[in-house]
XYZ file of C-alpha atoms in Angstrom:
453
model
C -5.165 52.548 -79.372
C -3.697 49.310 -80.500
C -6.154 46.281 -79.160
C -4.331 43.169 -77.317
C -7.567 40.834 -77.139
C -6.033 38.421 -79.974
C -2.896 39.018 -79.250
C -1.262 35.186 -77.348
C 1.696 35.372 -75.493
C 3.698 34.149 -72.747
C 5.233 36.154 -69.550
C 8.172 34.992 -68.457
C 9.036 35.311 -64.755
C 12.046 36.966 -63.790
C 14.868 34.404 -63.902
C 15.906 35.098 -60.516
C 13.194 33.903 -59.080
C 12.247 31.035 -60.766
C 14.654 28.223 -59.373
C 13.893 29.357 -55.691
C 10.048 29.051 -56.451
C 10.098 25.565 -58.007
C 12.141 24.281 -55.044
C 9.556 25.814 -52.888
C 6.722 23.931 -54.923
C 8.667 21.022 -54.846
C 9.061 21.734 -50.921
C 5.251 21.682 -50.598
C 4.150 19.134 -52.724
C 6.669 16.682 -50.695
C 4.733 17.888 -47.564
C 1.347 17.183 -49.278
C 2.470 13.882 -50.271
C 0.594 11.161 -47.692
C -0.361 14.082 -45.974
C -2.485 11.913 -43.373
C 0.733 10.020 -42.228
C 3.157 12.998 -42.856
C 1.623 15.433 -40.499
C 1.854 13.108 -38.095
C 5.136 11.403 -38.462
C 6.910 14.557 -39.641
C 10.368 14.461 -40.806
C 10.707 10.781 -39.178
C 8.058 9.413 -42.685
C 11.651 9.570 -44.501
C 13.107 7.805 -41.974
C 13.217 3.346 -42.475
C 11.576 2.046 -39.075
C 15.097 0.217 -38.267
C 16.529 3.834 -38.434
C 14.030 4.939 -36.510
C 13.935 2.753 -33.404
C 18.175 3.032 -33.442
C 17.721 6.465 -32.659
C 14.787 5.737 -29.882
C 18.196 3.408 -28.425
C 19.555 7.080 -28.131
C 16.417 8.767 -26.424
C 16.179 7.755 -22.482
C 12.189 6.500 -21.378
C 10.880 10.146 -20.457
C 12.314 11.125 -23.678
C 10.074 8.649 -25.704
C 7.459 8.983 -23.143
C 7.422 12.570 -24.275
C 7.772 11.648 -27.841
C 4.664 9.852 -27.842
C 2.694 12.000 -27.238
C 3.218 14.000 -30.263
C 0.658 12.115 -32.334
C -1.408 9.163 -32.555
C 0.888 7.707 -35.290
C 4.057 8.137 -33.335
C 2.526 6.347 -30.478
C 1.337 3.553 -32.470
C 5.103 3.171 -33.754
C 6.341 3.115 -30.205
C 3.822 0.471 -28.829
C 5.392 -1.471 -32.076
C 8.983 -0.653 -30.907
C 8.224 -1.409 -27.267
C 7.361 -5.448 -28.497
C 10.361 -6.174 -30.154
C 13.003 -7.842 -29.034
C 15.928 -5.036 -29.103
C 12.650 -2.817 -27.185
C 12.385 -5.114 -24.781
C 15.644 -5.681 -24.141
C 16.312 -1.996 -23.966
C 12.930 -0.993 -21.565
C 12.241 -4.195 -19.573
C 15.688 -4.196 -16.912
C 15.774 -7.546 -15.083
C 18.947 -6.694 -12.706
C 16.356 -6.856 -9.905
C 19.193 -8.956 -7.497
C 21.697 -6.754 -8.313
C 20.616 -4.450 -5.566
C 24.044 -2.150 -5.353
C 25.302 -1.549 -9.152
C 28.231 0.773 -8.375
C 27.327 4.590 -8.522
C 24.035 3.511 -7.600
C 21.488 4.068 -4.846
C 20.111 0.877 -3.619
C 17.582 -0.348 -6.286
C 16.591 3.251 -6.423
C 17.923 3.523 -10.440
C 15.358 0.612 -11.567
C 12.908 1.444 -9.520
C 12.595 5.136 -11.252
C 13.098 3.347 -14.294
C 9.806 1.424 -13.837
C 8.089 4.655 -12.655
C 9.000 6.032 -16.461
C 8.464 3.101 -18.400
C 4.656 3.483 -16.526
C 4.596 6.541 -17.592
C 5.328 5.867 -21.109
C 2.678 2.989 -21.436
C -0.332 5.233 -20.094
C 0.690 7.888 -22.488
C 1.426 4.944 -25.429
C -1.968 3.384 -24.565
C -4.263 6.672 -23.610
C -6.992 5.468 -26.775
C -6.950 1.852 -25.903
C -10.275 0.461 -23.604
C -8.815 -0.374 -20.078
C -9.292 -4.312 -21.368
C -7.179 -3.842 -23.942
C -4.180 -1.656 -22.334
C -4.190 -4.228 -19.771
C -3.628 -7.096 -22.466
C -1.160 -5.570 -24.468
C 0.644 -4.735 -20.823
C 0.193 -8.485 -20.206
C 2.036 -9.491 -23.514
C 4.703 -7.438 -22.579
C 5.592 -8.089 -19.119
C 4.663 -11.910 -19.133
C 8.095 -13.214 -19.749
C 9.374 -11.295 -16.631
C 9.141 -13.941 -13.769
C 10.011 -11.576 -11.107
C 6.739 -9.936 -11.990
C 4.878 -13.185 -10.952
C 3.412 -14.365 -7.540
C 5.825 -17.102 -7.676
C 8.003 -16.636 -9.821
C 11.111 -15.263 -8.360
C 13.119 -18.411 -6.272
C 14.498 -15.179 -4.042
C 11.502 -13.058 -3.866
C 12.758 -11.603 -0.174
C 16.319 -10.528 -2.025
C 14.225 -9.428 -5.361
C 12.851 -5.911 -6.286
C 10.921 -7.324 -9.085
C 7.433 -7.072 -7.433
C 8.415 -3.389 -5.953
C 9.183 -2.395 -9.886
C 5.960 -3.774 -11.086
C 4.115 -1.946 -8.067
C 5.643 1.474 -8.818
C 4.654 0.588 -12.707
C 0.621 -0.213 -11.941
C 0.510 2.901 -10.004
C 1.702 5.155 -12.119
C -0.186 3.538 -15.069
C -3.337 3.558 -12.810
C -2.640 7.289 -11.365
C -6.134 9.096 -12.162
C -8.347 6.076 -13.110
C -11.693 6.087 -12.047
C -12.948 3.117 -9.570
C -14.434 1.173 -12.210
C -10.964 0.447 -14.146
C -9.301 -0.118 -11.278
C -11.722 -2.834 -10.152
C -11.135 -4.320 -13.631
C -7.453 -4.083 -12.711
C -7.740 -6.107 -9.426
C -10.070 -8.830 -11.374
C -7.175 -8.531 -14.090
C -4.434 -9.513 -11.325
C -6.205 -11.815 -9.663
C -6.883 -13.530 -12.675
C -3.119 -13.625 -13.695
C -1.807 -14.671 -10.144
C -4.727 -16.806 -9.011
C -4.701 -15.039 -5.879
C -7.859 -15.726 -4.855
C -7.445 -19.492 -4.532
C -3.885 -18.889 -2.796
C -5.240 -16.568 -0.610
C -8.596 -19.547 0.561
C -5.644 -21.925 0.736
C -3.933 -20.190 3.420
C -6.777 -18.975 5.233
C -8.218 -22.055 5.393
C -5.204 -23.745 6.673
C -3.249 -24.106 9.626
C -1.536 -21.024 10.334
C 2.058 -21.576 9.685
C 1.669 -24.720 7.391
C 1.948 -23.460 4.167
C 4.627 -20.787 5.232
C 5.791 -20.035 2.054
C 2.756 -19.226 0.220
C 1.981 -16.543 3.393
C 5.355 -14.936 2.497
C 4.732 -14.746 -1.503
C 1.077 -13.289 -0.409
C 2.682 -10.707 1.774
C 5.117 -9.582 -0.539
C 2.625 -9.532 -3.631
C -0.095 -7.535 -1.694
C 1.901 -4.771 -0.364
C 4.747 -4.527 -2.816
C 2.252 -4.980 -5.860
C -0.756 -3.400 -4.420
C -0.450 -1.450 -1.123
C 3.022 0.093 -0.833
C 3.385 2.624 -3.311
C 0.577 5.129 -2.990
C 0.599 8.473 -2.125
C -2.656 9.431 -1.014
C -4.668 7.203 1.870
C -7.476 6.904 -0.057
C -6.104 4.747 -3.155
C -4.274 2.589 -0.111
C -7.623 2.293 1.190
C -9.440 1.189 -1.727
C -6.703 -1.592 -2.659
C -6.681 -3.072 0.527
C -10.683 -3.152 0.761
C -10.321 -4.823 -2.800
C -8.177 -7.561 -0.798
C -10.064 -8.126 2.188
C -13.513 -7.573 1.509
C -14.613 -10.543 -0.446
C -13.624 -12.800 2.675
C -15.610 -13.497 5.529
C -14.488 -11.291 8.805
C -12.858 -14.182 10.487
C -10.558 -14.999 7.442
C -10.204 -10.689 6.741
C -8.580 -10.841 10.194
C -5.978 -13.981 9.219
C -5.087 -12.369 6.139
C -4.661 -9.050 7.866
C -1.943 -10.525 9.682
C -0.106 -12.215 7.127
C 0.339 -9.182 4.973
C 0.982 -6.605 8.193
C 1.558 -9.319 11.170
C 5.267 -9.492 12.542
C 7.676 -11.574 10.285
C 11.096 -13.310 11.145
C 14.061 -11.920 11.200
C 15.622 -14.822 9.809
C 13.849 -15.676 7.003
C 10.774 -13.513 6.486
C 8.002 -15.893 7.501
C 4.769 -14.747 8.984
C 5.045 -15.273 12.851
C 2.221 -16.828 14.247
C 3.107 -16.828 18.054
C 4.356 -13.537 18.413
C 0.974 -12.125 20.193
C 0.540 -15.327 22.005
C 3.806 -15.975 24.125
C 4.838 -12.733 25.558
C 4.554 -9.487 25.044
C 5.599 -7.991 21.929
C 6.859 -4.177 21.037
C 5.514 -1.620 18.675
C 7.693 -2.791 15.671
C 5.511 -5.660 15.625
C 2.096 -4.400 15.771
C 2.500 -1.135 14.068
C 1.779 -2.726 10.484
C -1.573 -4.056 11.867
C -2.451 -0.415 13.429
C -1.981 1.296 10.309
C -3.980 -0.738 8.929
C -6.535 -0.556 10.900
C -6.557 2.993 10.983
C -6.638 3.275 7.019
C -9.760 1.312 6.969
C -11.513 3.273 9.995
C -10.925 6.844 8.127
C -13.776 8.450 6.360
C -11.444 7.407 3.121
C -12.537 4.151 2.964
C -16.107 4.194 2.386
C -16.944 0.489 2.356
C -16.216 -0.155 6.086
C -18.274 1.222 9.251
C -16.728 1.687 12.743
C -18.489 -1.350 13.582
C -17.033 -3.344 11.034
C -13.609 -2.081 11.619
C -14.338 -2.906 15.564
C -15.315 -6.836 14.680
C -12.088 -7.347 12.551
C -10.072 -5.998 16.147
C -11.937 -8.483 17.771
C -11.384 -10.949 15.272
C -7.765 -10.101 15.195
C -7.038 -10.627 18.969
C -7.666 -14.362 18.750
C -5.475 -14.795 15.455
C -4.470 -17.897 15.894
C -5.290 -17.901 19.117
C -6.659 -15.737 21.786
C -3.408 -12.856 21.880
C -1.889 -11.517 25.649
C -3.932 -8.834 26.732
C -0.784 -6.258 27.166
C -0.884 -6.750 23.115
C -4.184 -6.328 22.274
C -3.770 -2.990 24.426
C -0.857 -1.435 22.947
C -2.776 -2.443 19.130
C -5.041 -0.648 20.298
C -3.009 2.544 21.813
C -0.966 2.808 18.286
C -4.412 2.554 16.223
C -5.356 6.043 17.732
C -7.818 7.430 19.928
C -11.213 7.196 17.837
C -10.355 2.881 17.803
C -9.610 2.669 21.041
C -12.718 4.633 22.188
C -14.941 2.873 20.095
C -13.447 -0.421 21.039
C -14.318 0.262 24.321
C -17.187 2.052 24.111
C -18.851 -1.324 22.388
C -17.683 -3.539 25.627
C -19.488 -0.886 27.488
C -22.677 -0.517 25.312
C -23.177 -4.786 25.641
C -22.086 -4.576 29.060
C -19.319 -6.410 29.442
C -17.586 -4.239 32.542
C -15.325 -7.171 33.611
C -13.484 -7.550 30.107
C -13.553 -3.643 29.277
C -12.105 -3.459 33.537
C -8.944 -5.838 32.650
C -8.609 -4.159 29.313
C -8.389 -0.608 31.082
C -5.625 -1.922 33.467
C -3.550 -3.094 30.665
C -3.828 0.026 29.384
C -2.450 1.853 31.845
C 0.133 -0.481 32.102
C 1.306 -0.162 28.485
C 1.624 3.676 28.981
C 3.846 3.504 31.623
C 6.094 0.416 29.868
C 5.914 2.583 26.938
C 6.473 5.907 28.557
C 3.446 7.745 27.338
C 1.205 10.349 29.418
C -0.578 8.500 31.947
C -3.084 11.105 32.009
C -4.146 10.135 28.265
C -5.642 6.644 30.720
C -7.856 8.438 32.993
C -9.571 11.002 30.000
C -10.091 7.902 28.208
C -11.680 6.503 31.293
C -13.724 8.988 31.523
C -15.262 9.522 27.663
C -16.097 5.369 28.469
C -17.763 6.173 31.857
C -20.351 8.485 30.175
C -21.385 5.829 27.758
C -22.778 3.537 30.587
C -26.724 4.563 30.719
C -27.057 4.351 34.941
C -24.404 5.083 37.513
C -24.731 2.006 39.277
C -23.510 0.490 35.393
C -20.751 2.960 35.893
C -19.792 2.179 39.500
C -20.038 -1.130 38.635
C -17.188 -0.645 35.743
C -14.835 1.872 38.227
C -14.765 -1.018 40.797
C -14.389 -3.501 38.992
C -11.175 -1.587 37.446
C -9.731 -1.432 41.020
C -10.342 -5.708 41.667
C -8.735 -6.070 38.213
C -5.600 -3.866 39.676
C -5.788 -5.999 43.041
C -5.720 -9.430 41.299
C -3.048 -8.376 38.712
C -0.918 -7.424 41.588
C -1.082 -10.728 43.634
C -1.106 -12.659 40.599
C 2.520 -11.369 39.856
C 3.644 -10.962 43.549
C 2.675 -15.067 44.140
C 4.732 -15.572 41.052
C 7.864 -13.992 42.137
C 7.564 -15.128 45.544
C 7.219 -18.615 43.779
C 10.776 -17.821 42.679
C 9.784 -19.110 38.956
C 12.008 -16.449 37.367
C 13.081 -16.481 33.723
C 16.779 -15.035 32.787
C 15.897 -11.805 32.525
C 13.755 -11.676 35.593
C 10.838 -9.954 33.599
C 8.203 -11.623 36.163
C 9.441 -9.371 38.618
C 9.707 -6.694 36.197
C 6.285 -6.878 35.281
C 5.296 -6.429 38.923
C 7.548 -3.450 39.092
C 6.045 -1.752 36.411
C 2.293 -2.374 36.894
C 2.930 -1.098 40.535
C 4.447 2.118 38.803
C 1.457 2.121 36.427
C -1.526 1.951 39.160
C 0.206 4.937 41.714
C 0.654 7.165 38.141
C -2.881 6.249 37.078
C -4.612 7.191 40.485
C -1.787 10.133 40.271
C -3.815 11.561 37.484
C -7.333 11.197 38.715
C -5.847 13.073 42.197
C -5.175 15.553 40.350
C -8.328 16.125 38.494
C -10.608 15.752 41.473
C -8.072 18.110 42.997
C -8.417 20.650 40.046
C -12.044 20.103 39.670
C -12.430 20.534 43.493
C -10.469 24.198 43.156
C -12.804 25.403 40.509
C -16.222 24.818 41.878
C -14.372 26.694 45.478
């Protein structure tokens, strides 16, 4: 047997074979090259970053939003892209006047555009502390003076604090309470609306008119208006009002929800005060009432929900009492019975009397069930603690129907009509309103009579 053990030589691969295999090892050893970078950037490492960000001018926002999050590299790149001029001009759309580009929805096209470009910044900025995605957000957006308190000259004809809105709260969808305080602190420290808001709470309702309308529009366009569930409504609008006093809550309740001009969008004061007013007006203030009395927002009791009603009904002065009733009616049951029910408890029969008869005399202007009056009249009579309290209140409801009645039957025998003749009107329908009312509690004694037969 011939031995090999000294024997040196070299194999030789088949030939075949051996171009394919170095191209393979070439292959791989390009892949291994800045391996940290490469197996994050991919095929785009070859790529110059000015060819890069032309073909991001090709890819719409949900396309880069989804781009970024394919690594922490590609992300970084993007919040790089996003600051440059040709990014900015290419993600941050101003035509917010141009409210009906042809083939377009009204406003609808930037608005979802706004929605994306959110979503693309919370996926862009996922590792960044809350400070510091809300500073590079800053940087961004602080050129854009539709984005500003006051910085749009048209901000009634302007959808630039609408897009902003729709941008925090998809940015902010998911965040825990803590970062969204920090958010509110963050805005308030950009728009100084703290010291707007003492200035116009602290003045003379009406004299610093257009501050109230810039207020309005910033607090529900930026803040209120674009949340889906009632409990993130909630929470921003307790951020607003809580650090006030209850007397100045109840002011700047009503210039973000009160009734506004027609004309020119200004908070009006007098609307509650001269006349009575229809549902369009007050419905703003009800729902707003109502978000803060449901069990989602935790920082207010019934009681002091109740208190900012009462506080309400003398904003800026003391309001009509048919308007104070139908707030109440469009706030919902649980309000009105606990409104009620806290005249009752301190015993104030006369006031809760008069507020009963306007009651019934807003469900029949209004055409509601007049028998929705007498069950609420009767939950109240249970919370007096003696029947002679109780008797007291039921007597006093029928002298408050009496004096309404001649009150408004010596005024149109007075012949002091208006144009529209609504003093006899009024009469007309409060007579309407007291035969319904003791209508309904006929026909209860009547049915409870028949059962106990």
């Amino acid at each position: 047997m011939t031995s090999t053990a000294g024997t040196s030589y070299t194999l030789i691969p088949n030939q075949k074979h051996r171009r394919g295999n170095r191209r393979s090892k070439q292959h791989h050893d390009i892949l291994k090259t800045d391996s940290p970078s490469l197996s994050t950037l991919g095929y785009f490492k070859i790529l110059p970053l000015e060819i890069f960000q032309m073909v991001l001018n090709y890819l719409s926002v949900k396309d880069i939003s989804m781009l970024s999050m394919a690594s922490k590299t590609i992300s970084n790149h993007l919040i790089n892209y996003i600051s440059t001029p040709s990014g900015n001009r290419r993600l941050l759309l101003q035509d917010f006047h141009n409210l009906e580009l042809p083939g377009k929805r009204e406003g609808s096209y930037i608005l979802e555009h706004y929605k994306s470009l959110g979503l693309l910044l919370k996926r862009c900025t996922l590792l960044l502390p809350t400070k510091e995605r809300l500073k590079y957000i800053h940087k961004i957006f602080s050129e854009v003076s539709c984005f500003k308190l006051n910085g749009c000259p048209s901000p009634l004809h302007c959808l630039g604090l609408q897009c902003y809105g729709v941008f925090l709260q998809i940015l902010t969808a998911g965040w825990d309470e803590l970062e969204c305080h920090r958010v509110f602190n963050f805005l308030c420290e950009l728009s100084n609306l703290p010291r707007k808001v003492q200035t116009v709470v602290s003045s003379k309702p009406g004299s610093a008119r257009k501050l109230e309308l810039r207020i309005r529009l910033y607090c529900r366009s930026v803040l209120l208006n674009h949340w889906i569930h009632r409990s993130d409504c909630a929470f921003w609008l307790t951020r607003i009002l809580k650090p006030w006093p209850m007397v100045n809550q109840a002011r700047l309740l009503y210039i973000i929800f009160g009734p506004v001009s027609s004309l020119d969008g200004h908070v009006v004061w007098q609307k509650m005060i001269e006349g009575p007013t229809d549902e369009t007006s007050l419905k703003g203030l009800a729902d707003a009432i109502q978000l803060l009395y449901d069990t989602e927002a935790r920082e207010w009791t019934a009681d002091d929900v109740i208190s900012l009603v009462d506080e309400l009904s003398v904003v800026p002065q003391e309001w009509l009492m048919e308007n104070n009733a139908r707030l109440l009616i469009l706030s919902g049951n649980n309000i009105c019975f606990t409104f009620m029910a806290s005249k009752a408890v301190n015993r104030r029969a006369a006031e809760l009397a008069r507020l009963t008869v306007f009651l019934v005399l807003v469900r029949e202007k209004d055409l509601y069930c007049m028998d929705w009056a007498v069950k609420m009249m009767q939950k109240v009579c249970k919370v007096f603690s003696t029947p002679g309290e109780r008797n007291n209140f039921l007597q006093s409801v029928e002298n408050a129907f009496a004096h309404m009645v001649m009150d408004m039957l010596q005024a149109v025998l007075s012949g002091d009509r208006d144009e529209e003749d609504s003093t006899f009107l009024n009469l007309f329908h409060l007579v309407n309103a007291q035969a319904n009312f003791h209508k309904e509690i006929l026909y209860l004694t009547m049915r409870s009579n028949s059962s106990t037969v």
